[in-house]
C-alpha cells in the first residue's frame, strides 16, 4: 500500500498549514496552533517526510532558530501529488465528526441503521461506534431528544420534529465536503445532485447568495423527504406571509410534488439563510425589523458606552441579518456557526456584552437566541468598532470570505488593525472573486488554487494567521521591497549567485521580525479592579440631588486629570436629555459622555450613596460609576466586569453596606476574580 494512505487528518492539516504559512513556521507555533505536543509534531513530520520521499519530493527541513519553510516549488508539487493520488478521498474522522455523521444519518435515514452501518461508514471498530453513540445520547439530551433502538427499526431519534431537523441543519454543513468528495457515500447521490442544481437555479433567479453549505445541506435533506412522515404546522399568519414570497413561488415551480408543509419549510431556509445581499432600499425600510435592529444597536451602545460613528450603516447590517433570521428564530431553524467556539474564545468580552444586548431581542421576539446567533451578531458589532489608524501606504488587500458578511466585515476590521498602511481593503464573496485582479495581497478563508498572492487564514484569525498576514504584507510593502532589492544588488559583488536567493529570504525574514515583535491582537483592555484603586472610590453619607451626586462621582477623575470639566458638564447635560440610558441596572447608574467631550485617558470612578439618589426619570440609584473611554474597544472588559458583578441584585446592597473604599475595592476584586475563573472554565470546556 502506498504510504500516502498513512497520512492521517492531522498530518494533512500540518502539511496544509506549512504550505500556506507564507514563511518559516516554528515547531512550537505548530504545536500551539494544533493544540498538541512538540513531540507529536515531530512524529507527524516524520510520517509526512516518508510520504514526501515516496513522492520524490524534497523532505521538510527544520532550520535552527527559524523553523520549517515550504518553498513554492515544494508546495506546487505537493498539491499535484495529493490531487493525482486522490488523497482527498482519504480521511480519518475525529470523534466529533463521527458523532455528527451518525446523528445526520439517523435523522434522514431511509432504512434501519445498525452499529455495522456506522462501522462501515466511519471505518472504525464496534467499540468505537458504541462510545460514539454514548456521546450522541449526551448531545441529544441537551435538546430534549432521545436516541432509541430496537431490532426491527434500528436506531432512531425520538422527539420534536422541528428540533430534529434543526440539529441536522446545524451539523451537516461541516460534513458536506466529505459527501461532495465521496469520502462518505450518499444513498441518493444522483437525486441530491439534481436537487442541488435546481436550488442553485432558484438562487440565480433570486439574485441571492446563501451561507456556505446551506444549499447542499438542503439538497441532502430534500432527497430524503419522501422517506419521512413528519407533520409540520405553521401559524396561519406566517403561512399566509410565506406563500406570498418569491422564494415560495420558485420552490413550488421547481419542486411541485412536495407537500405544502415541506414547501413552506424549504422556503423558510431560503428566507433565513441568504447572505446580506438584500437591496439597500429594502434594508432601510422603516418596518418592524428595522426598528428592532435600531433598538438592538441602541441597547448595545447603552451597555458599552459606545456611540458608533457609522450607526446607520450598522443598523442596516443588523437589519439585513435579522430580515433573514426572524423566521429561523421562530421555527428553531439552525444555521450552525462553525466559528462559535473561536468567537467565544477570541472575542470573549465582546461576545458576552452582545449576548447581554440580545436579551432585548429575546423579550421582543418571545424566543431564545442561540449562542450561534449571538456569535454572528457579535461579528457585526465588532466590525464597526473603530481603531486608531496610522499613516497609510500604497498597499491594496482583497479579502475573500464565504462565511457571511458579518464574518467578512470582522475579518476586514482585523486586517485593517494589523496592516494600517493599507490604502484599500476590499471584502468580496467567493462568487465575485476573479483571478485577474490588481490587488497586492489576497486573504482568503478558503484555498484559491490558482491565486499567486494568497494568504489562507481562519475566519477568526489565530495568532499564526496574524503573523502570516504581517509577514506577507511586509514583503509586499513597496518601501521594504525596494530596500531589500537595493541591499541584494549591493551584495552581488560579495555573495555567490547560488546563495543570493537564500540571502534575500533571510532579509525578508529580518524585515518582518522588525514589525512582528509582538503580534497585534484584539485588545479589550484591563479589568475593572485595575482602575478602581481606593482613591477612585468614594462613599457619600449625606443626602444629595442627582446633579450633586454626578459631580461628586466625577471628582476622582478630575483630580487624576483623566477628564476635563467639559466632560462633567456633558454628563450632566446627557442626564437631562436621556436619563434612562444611564441606568445599567436597578440602583446602578453608569455615567459617561462622548469621547470628544473632554476625555484624556481611559479611567473609572465609583461612588456609593447611603441615601438613594433620585434622578429626573424618578428612578433611584445607590451606586454611580463614572466611565471615560478613550476609544471604542479598550473599556469593553471593564463593562463586562460591571455587568457580571451587578447582574446580581444583592451586589448593590452588599457594596453600599461597606464603609471603606478599601473594602469596596476588595469586594470588586474578589468578584472580578470569580468571573475570570468562570471564563477560564468556559475556555477549558470549549477546548
Short mmCIF file of C-alpha atoms in Angstrom, two decimals, residues 499-670:
data_model
loop_
_atom_site.label_atom_id
_atom_site.label_comp_id
_atom_site.label_asym_id
_atom_site.label_seq_id
_atom_site.Cartn_x
_atom_site.Cartn_y
_atom_site.Cartn_z
CA UNK A 499 23.38 31.99 -2.27
CA UNK A 500 21.55 35.19 -3.30
CA UNK A 501 18.04 33.74 -3.10
CA UNK A 502 18.69 32.44 0.41
CA UNK A 503 20.22 35.80 1.40
CA UNK A 504 17.14 37.67 0.08
CA UNK A 505 14.85 35.33 2.03
CA UNK A 506 16.80 35.98 5.22
CA UNK A 507 16.50 39.73 4.62
CA UNK A 508 12.74 39.42 4.23
CA UNK A 509 12.54 37.49 7.48
CA UNK A 510 14.61 40.15 9.19
CA UNK A 511 12.37 42.98 7.96
CA UNK A 512 9.34 41.02 9.11
CA UNK A 513 10.81 40.43 12.53
CA UNK A 514 11.19 44.19 12.98
CA UNK A 515 7.45 44.54 12.55
CA UNK A 516 6.46 41.42 14.46
CA UNK A 517 8.00 41.98 17.88
CA UNK A 518 4.59 41.41 19.37
CA UNK A 519 1.66 40.14 17.38
CA UNK A 520 -1.18 42.71 17.33
CA UNK A 521 -4.21 41.20 18.97
CA UNK A 522 -7.73 42.31 19.63
CA UNK A 523 -7.32 44.37 22.80
CA UNK A 524 -10.29 44.83 25.11
CA UNK A 525 -8.19 46.34 27.87
CA UNK A 526 -7.64 45.84 31.59
CA UNK A 527 -10.29 44.70 34.04
CA UNK A 528 -12.35 46.90 36.38
CA UNK A 529 -10.23 46.46 39.50
CA UNK A 530 -7.14 47.69 37.62
CA UNK A 531 -8.66 51.19 37.53
CA UNK A 532 -10.69 51.16 40.73
CA UNK A 533 -7.94 51.91 43.22
CA UNK A 534 -9.12 53.26 46.62
CA UNK A 535 -8.56 56.90 45.55
CA UNK A 536 -11.14 56.35 42.80
CA UNK A 537 -13.77 55.06 45.23
CA UNK A 538 -15.95 57.37 47.34
CA UNK A 539 -18.66 56.85 49.94
CA UNK A 540 -21.28 59.61 50.25
CA UNK A 541 -23.06 59.64 53.61
CA UNK A 542 -25.12 62.79 53.04
CA UNK A 543 -28.35 63.16 51.08
CA UNK A 544 -27.89 64.96 47.72
CA UNK A 545 -29.71 65.55 44.47
CA UNK A 546 -28.82 63.84 41.19
CA UNK A 547 -26.66 66.69 39.83
CA UNK A 548 -24.62 66.94 43.04
CA UNK A 549 -24.23 63.16 43.01
CA UNK A 550 -22.92 63.12 39.42
CA UNK A 551 -20.46 65.97 40.04
CA UNK A 552 -19.21 64.30 43.23
CA UNK A 553 -18.73 60.97 41.42
CA UNK A 554 -16.61 62.68 38.73
CA UNK A 555 -14.16 64.29 41.23
CA UNK A 556 -11.54 61.49 41.33
CA UNK A 557 -11.24 61.55 37.52
CA UNK A 558 -10.80 65.33 37.53
CA UNK A 559 -8.11 65.08 40.19
CA UNK A 560 -6.39 62.32 38.21
CA UNK A 561 -6.51 64.55 35.10
CA UNK A 562 -8.33 61.80 33.20
CA UNK A 563 -11.14 64.18 32.19
CA UNK A 564 -11.80 67.89 31.88
CA UNK A 565 -14.63 69.92 33.42
CA UNK A 566 -16.26 69.85 29.98
CA UNK A 567 -16.77 66.08 30.39
CA UNK A 568 -18.56 66.58 33.73
CA UNK A 569 -20.90 69.16 32.18
CA UNK A 570 -21.57 66.81 29.24
CA UNK A 571 -22.60 64.02 31.66
CA UNK A 572 -24.99 66.35 33.49
CA UNK A 573 -26.47 67.51 30.18
CA UNK A 574 -26.86 63.92 28.95
CA UNK A 575 -28.77 63.04 32.12
CA UNK A 576 -31.23 65.85 31.39
CA UNK A 577 -31.76 64.64 27.81
CA UNK A 578 -31.66 60.83 28.11
CA UNK A 579 -31.50 59.84 31.74
CA UNK A 580 -32.84 56.32 31.34
CA UNK A 581 -29.85 55.44 29.19
CA UNK A 582 -27.60 55.80 32.21
CA UNK A 583 -29.34 53.14 34.31
CA UNK A 584 -27.45 49.91 33.71
CA UNK A 585 -29.37 48.02 36.41
CA UNK A 586 -31.79 48.82 39.23
CA UNK A 587 -29.93 51.09 41.61
CA UNK A 588 -26.90 51.48 39.33
CA UNK A 589 -26.06 54.45 37.10
CA UNK A 590 -23.23 54.26 34.58
CA UNK A 591 -22.41 57.89 33.81
CA UNK A 592 -20.47 58.74 30.66
CA UNK A 593 -20.34 61.08 27.69
CA UNK A 594 -18.81 61.16 24.22
CA UNK A 595 -15.01 60.80 23.95
CA UNK A 596 -14.57 64.19 22.28
CA UNK A 597 -16.24 65.95 25.24
CA UNK A 598 -13.08 66.05 27.33
CA UNK A 599 -11.58 62.55 27.79
CA UNK A 600 -7.80 62.49 28.29
CA UNK A 601 -7.32 58.82 29.20
CA UNK A 602 -9.34 55.69 29.99
CA UNK A 603 -10.41 55.68 33.64
CA UNK A 604 -13.19 54.68 36.05
CA UNK A 605 -14.53 56.02 39.35
CA UNK A 606 -17.21 54.67 41.70
CA UNK A 607 -19.31 56.31 44.40
CA UNK A 608 -21.78 54.64 46.78
CA UNK A 609 -24.60 56.57 48.45
CA UNK A 610 -26.06 55.79 51.86
CA UNK A 611 -29.19 57.72 50.82
CA UNK A 612 -30.78 56.82 47.43
CA UNK A 613 -30.32 59.46 44.72
CA UNK A 614 -33.49 60.28 42.78
CA UNK A 615 -32.97 61.09 39.09
CA UNK A 616 -35.20 63.06 36.72
CA UNK A 617 -36.97 59.94 35.48
CA UNK A 618 -37.99 59.09 39.04
CA UNK A 619 -35.65 56.12 39.30
CA UNK A 620 -33.26 55.87 42.26
CA UNK A 621 -29.59 54.94 42.37
CA UNK A 622 -27.34 53.79 45.22
CA UNK A 623 -24.18 53.50 43.11
CA UNK A 624 -22.80 55.75 40.37
CA UNK A 625 -19.94 54.53 38.18
CA UNK A 626 -18.28 57.18 36.00
CA UNK A 627 -16.52 55.91 32.88
CA UNK A 628 -14.36 57.88 30.46
CA UNK A 629 -13.45 55.84 27.39
CA UNK A 630 -10.60 56.86 25.09
CA UNK A 631 -11.70 54.65 22.16
CA UNK A 632 -14.36 52.07 21.27
CA UNK A 633 -12.66 48.89 22.47
CA UNK A 634 -10.31 49.27 25.44
CA UNK A 635 -13.10 49.64 28.02
CA UNK A 636 -15.09 46.57 26.90
CA UNK A 637 -13.55 44.35 29.58
CA UNK A 638 -14.39 46.92 32.27
CA UNK A 639 -18.03 46.91 31.19
CA UNK A 640 -18.09 43.14 31.15
CA UNK A 641 -16.96 43.13 34.78
CA UNK A 642 -19.60 45.72 35.70
CA UNK A 643 -22.37 43.70 34.03
CA UNK A 644 -21.24 40.46 35.64
CA UNK A 645 -20.92 41.92 39.14
CA UNK A 646 -24.14 43.92 39.10
CA UNK A 647 -26.28 41.31 37.38
CA UNK A 648 -26.84 40.05 40.94
CA UNK A 649 -29.27 42.33 42.81
CA UNK A 650 -27.60 41.64 46.14
CA UNK A 651 -24.34 43.20 44.88
CA UNK A 652 -25.70 46.75 45.23
CA UNK A 653 -26.93 46.10 48.77
CA UNK A 654 -23.64 44.48 49.77
CA UNK A 655 -21.49 47.24 48.26
CA UNK A 656 -23.48 50.14 49.74
CA UNK A 657 -23.25 48.50 53.18
CA UNK A 658 -19.43 48.69 53.11
CA UNK A 659 -17.80 51.61 54.93
CA UNK A 660 -14.36 51.97 53.37
CA UNK A 661 -13.00 52.33 49.86
CA UNK A 662 -10.54 49.50 50.57
CA UNK A 663 -13.40 47.13 51.42
CA UNK A 664 -15.26 48.13 48.26
CA UNK A 665 -12.14 47.54 46.18
CA UNK A 666 -11.70 44.14 47.85
CA UNK A 667 -15.31 43.24 47.02
CA UNK A 668 -14.82 44.23 43.36
CA UNK A 669 -11.53 42.31 43.19
CA UNK A 670 -12.99 39.10 44.63
#
